[in-house]
Amino acid sequence: MQVLLLLLAAAGLCWGQYNPNTFPKRTSIVHLFEWRWQDIAQECERYLAPNGFGGVQVSPPNENIVITSPNRPWWERYQPISYKICTRSGNEQEFRDMVARCNNVGVRIYVDAVVNHMCGAAGGSGTHSTCGSYFNTGKEDFPAVPYSGWDFNDGKCHTGSGEIENYGDANQVRNCRLSGLLDLALDKDYVRSKIAEYMNNLIDMGVAGFRLDAAKHMWPGDIKAFLDKLHNLNTQWFSEGTRPFIYQEVIDLGGEPITGSQYFGNGRVTEFKYGAKLGTVLRKWDGEKMAYLKNWGEGWGFVPSDRALVFVDNHDNQRGHGAGGASILTFWDARLYKMAVGFMLAHPYGFTRVMSSFRWPRRFENGKDVNDWYGPPSNSDGSTKAVTINPDTTCGNDWVCEHRWRQIRNMVIFRNVVDGEPFSNWWDNGSNQVAFGRGNKGFIIFNNDDWNMNVNVQTGLPSGTYCDVISGQKENNRCTGKQVFVSGDGKANFQINTDAEDPFIAIHVDAKL
Ligand code: AAO
């Protein structure tokens, strides 16, 4: 018995970092990009918990540089000045309040941890930081941590510019500067301890895990060294011995020496091939068609499902930063985007993250969005605007709130209902009409061809009348949108015209009349 307990405890220690620590049957998280802590706290209570969202990825909570040229870009938050909890999203008190209130309704908080670097080398000196902490980039001096010149990697980088010049050289990628950002020496125990202190402060407040920003630019062993110093999660909300969930931002589209698999020992990795490929398929580029999605997942060369954090778009590639290219689907291509997110949430592969964005004045010049830097909706003093809620439940003040779109929210619920059920009953027409089920709990069908669809297919579901959760949902035991009749043999007729507002239909057992 004791041996068994020891084994279980050891397994818990080893496996913990892959487990998102969400409530049971809450299977997705949402990135509330640039939201204020007080808005997230309210969103947990009024929307995320009631609709089965498992957690929220929040923007970096630690003090960052203030950039005025351009005017307060979103990316200033990826330039740390200290580990004080103090940003445009709010102060430490507001952060603590959010974590507690979200946990109290069973919604977890995941912090975007920017620990590979501090601010850009050209940041200058002064107190132009979100909490007014002094810094001097010329001297690599960050007294509010404190870090000094000894704590940076310069000596280890052998490129002429001190920058990453070639992603084909792993040493450069990990020891040189990413976009001019002062690169921390993570081989130093002092630096590891400061990072662990910051993360432990957040763990003690009740966060459930971390996105590790720029993980590709850190040696896997250095990451392991600071992760080993982390506390177990706060027992006010988590059971004894629970490890923080870790997902590492490693951009691996193939063709570089650094791969996602090198990081499996530390936790999950972001699978960037997922959104890049799904966008290519739905746009029907490169001869791709939905019929090819039959073996979606590892069959497409992705990392194993239990190591993957997946998403259709993220805060970088929705505006041309990072990687993935033009195929990435975003809220700007709403019709295809809803299909992509619907496909992702129906499919069993990976742990899913939904994006929630703000609108910006996108303007292309020579194929590049010259306004890709625009920060969140803000007031004239630079403070971030509140997320207001319109009478029809959408968001105001230029917050897009994709997670509140009926089709996306209902597919988050779909994923919870079919959790643990196998991928089943695949059907395709050899082109862009495809369907699949999840055991006997749910079924989804798409028409991305430019001709109408009218088919009888096996759903695997018990007979009865189901509400389509894309065109509507079940309310007061009636359907607000389309109805689907499943007969005794599990088959159903589906008609989706090519000009349908949303050319897909999804049904599940909780939306049965
Ligand atoms: C800003 C300014 C810079 C300035 C700097 C310092 O824009 O001009 O030098 O400040 O003053 C964000 C913004 C940056 C911003 C930074 C700091 O995106 O514009 O710099 O904040 O404020 C790489 C990294 C990846 C990173 C991504 C953006 O590997 O970690 O670049 N993402 C994270 C965050 C991101 C943040 C940072 C990291 C920094 O999510 O928001 O930056 O904290 C290849 C590599 C990728 C590499 C890309 C882009 O990708 O593989 O690893 O990502 O290049 O450099 C094909 C290939 C694909 C390739 C791609 C693009 O698709 O298949 O592999 O082409 O070449």
GROMACS .gro file of C-alpha atoms and ligand atoms in nm, residues 65 67 73-80 112 114 116-123 163-164 167 173 178-181 211 213-217 249-254 256 272 314-316 321-325 372, ligand 1:
model
  117
   65ILE     CA    1   0.842   4.939  -1.981
   67ILE     CA    2   0.663   5.288  -2.469
   73PRO     CA    3   0.183   4.922  -2.813
   74TRP     CA    4   0.042   4.592  -2.682
   75TRP     CA    5   0.392   4.447  -2.701
   76GLU     CA    6   0.536   4.673  -2.431
   77ARG     CA    7   0.407   4.410  -2.190
   78TYR     CA    8   0.664   4.167  -2.326
   79GLN     CA    9   0.941   4.393  -2.194
   80PRO     CA   10   0.970   4.337  -1.818
  112ASP     CA   11   0.187   3.455  -1.931
  114VAL     CA   12   0.795   3.657  -1.957
  116ASN     CA   13   1.355   3.483  -2.089
  117HIS     CA   14   1.447   3.850  -2.100
  118MET     CA   15   1.392   4.201  -1.967
  119CYS     CA   16   1.314   4.505  -2.185
  120GLY     CA   17   1.481   4.600  -2.511
  121ALA     CA   18   1.843   4.715  -2.505
  122ALA     CA   19   1.732   5.050  -2.645
  123GLY     CA   20   1.491   5.112  -2.357
  163GLU     CA   21   2.107   3.932  -3.185
  164ILE     CA   22   1.963   3.602  -3.302
  167TYR     CA   23   1.725   3.022  -3.632
  173VAL     CA   24   1.848   3.120  -3.050
  178LEU     CA   25   1.548   3.804  -2.938
  179SER     CA   26   1.447   4.133  -3.109
  180GLY     CA   27   1.697   4.333  -2.902
  181LEU     CA   28   1.555   4.213  -2.570
  211ARG     CA   29   0.245   3.001  -2.038
  213ASP     CA   30   0.686   3.306  -2.319
  214ALA     CA   31   0.977   3.257  -2.560
  215ALA     CA   32   1.052   2.910  -2.419
  216LYS     CA   33   1.234   2.834  -2.743
  217HIS     CA   34   1.489   3.094  -2.640
  249GLU     CA   35   0.575   2.880  -2.629
  250VAL     CA   36   0.797   2.689  -2.870
  251ILE     CA   37   0.735   2.782  -3.233
  252ASP     CA   38   0.817   2.467  -3.427
  253LEU     CA   39   0.687   2.469  -3.783
  254GLY     CA   40   0.961   2.228  -3.882
  256GLU     CA   41   1.477   2.435  -3.738
  272PHE     CA   42   0.188   2.617  -3.401
  314ASN     CA   43  -0.285   3.373  -3.094
  315HIS     CA   44  -0.210   3.734  -3.000
  316ASP     CA   45   0.099   3.732  -3.226
  321HIS     CA   46   0.384   3.864  -3.549
  322GLY     CA   47   0.541   3.531  -3.455
  323ALA     CA   48   0.481   3.253  -3.701
  324GLY     CA   49   0.212   3.088  -3.908
  325GLY     CA   50   0.189   3.335  -4.190
  372ASP     CA   51   0.006   4.571  -3.592
  514AAO     C1   52   0.937   4.496  -3.001
  514AAO     C2   53   0.959   4.555  -3.139
  514AAO     C3   54   1.098   4.518  -3.191
  514AAO     C4   55   1.203   4.564  -3.091
  514AAO     C5   56   1.175   4.505  -2.955
  514AAO     C6   57   1.269   4.551  -2.848
  514AAO     O1   58   0.860   4.505  -3.227
  514AAO     O2   59   1.117   4.581  -3.316
  514AAO     O3   60   1.329   4.522  -3.133
  514AAO     O4   61   1.041   4.541  -2.914
  514AAO     O5   62   1.261   4.690  -2.835
  514AAO     C7   63   0.637   4.084  -2.876
  514AAO     C8   64   0.629   4.140  -3.016
  514AAO     C9   65   0.762   4.197  -3.062
  514AAO    C10   66   0.813   4.296  -2.959
  514AAO    C11   67   0.831   4.220  -2.829
  514AAO    C12   68   0.887   4.305  -2.717
  514AAO     O6   69   0.589   4.037  -3.105
  514AAO     O7   70   0.741   4.264  -3.186
  514AAO     O8   71   0.937   4.353  -3.003
  514AAO     O9   72   0.700   4.174  -2.787
  514AAO    O10   73   0.808   4.417  -2.696
  514AAO    C13   74   0.985   3.465  -3.227
  514AAO    C14   75   0.997   3.396  -3.092
  514AAO    C15   76   0.868   3.394  -3.015
  514AAO    C16   77   0.799   3.530  -3.012
  514AAO    C17   78   0.781   3.575  -3.156
  514AAO    C18   79   0.714   3.711  -3.167
  514AAO    O11   80   1.046   3.264  -3.108
  514AAO    O12   81   0.898   3.354  -2.883
  514AAO    O13   82   0.910   3.584  -3.220
  514AAO     N1   83   0.673   3.527  -2.938
  514AAO    C19   84   0.669   3.570  -2.795
  514AAO    C20   85   0.544   3.650  -2.764
  514AAO    C21   86   0.550   3.785  -2.833
  514AAO    C22   87   0.666   3.865  -2.777
  514AAO    C23   88   0.783   3.783  -2.740
  514AAO    C24   89   0.785   3.646  -2.750
  514AAO    C25   90   0.893   3.852  -2.672
  514AAO    O14   91   0.431   3.576  -2.796
  514AAO    O15   92   0.429   3.856  -2.819
  514AAO    O16   93   0.709   3.961  -2.877
  514AAO    O17   94   0.859   3.850  -2.533
  514AAO    C26   95   1.065   3.233  -3.691
  514AAO    C27   96   1.097   3.154  -3.568
  514AAO    C28   97   1.010   3.193  -3.452
  514AAO    C29   98   1.012   3.344  -3.432
  514AAO    C30   99   0.964   3.408  -3.563
  514AAO    C31  100   0.953   3.559  -3.555
  514AAO    O18  101   0.937   3.191  -3.742
  514AAO    O19  102   1.081   3.017  -3.593
  514AAO    O20  103   1.060   3.130  -3.336
  514AAO    O21  104   0.925   3.379  -3.325
  514AAO    O22  105   1.057   3.371  -3.665
  514AAO    O23  106   1.078   3.615  -3.538
  514AAO    C32  107   0.804   3.099  -4.125
  514AAO    C33  108   0.881   2.994  -4.047
  514AAO    C34  109   0.877   3.028  -3.899
  514AAO    C35  110   0.934   3.164  -3.880
  514AAO    C36  111   0.844   3.259  -3.956
  514AAO    C37  112   0.882   3.405  -3.941
  514AAO    O24  113   0.664   3.090  -4.096
  514AAO    O25  114   0.824   2.868  -4.071
  514AAO    O26  115   0.946   2.934  -3.822
  514AAO    O27  116   0.849   3.228  -4.094
  514AAO    O28  117   1.009   3.425  -3.995
   0.00000   0.00000   0.00000
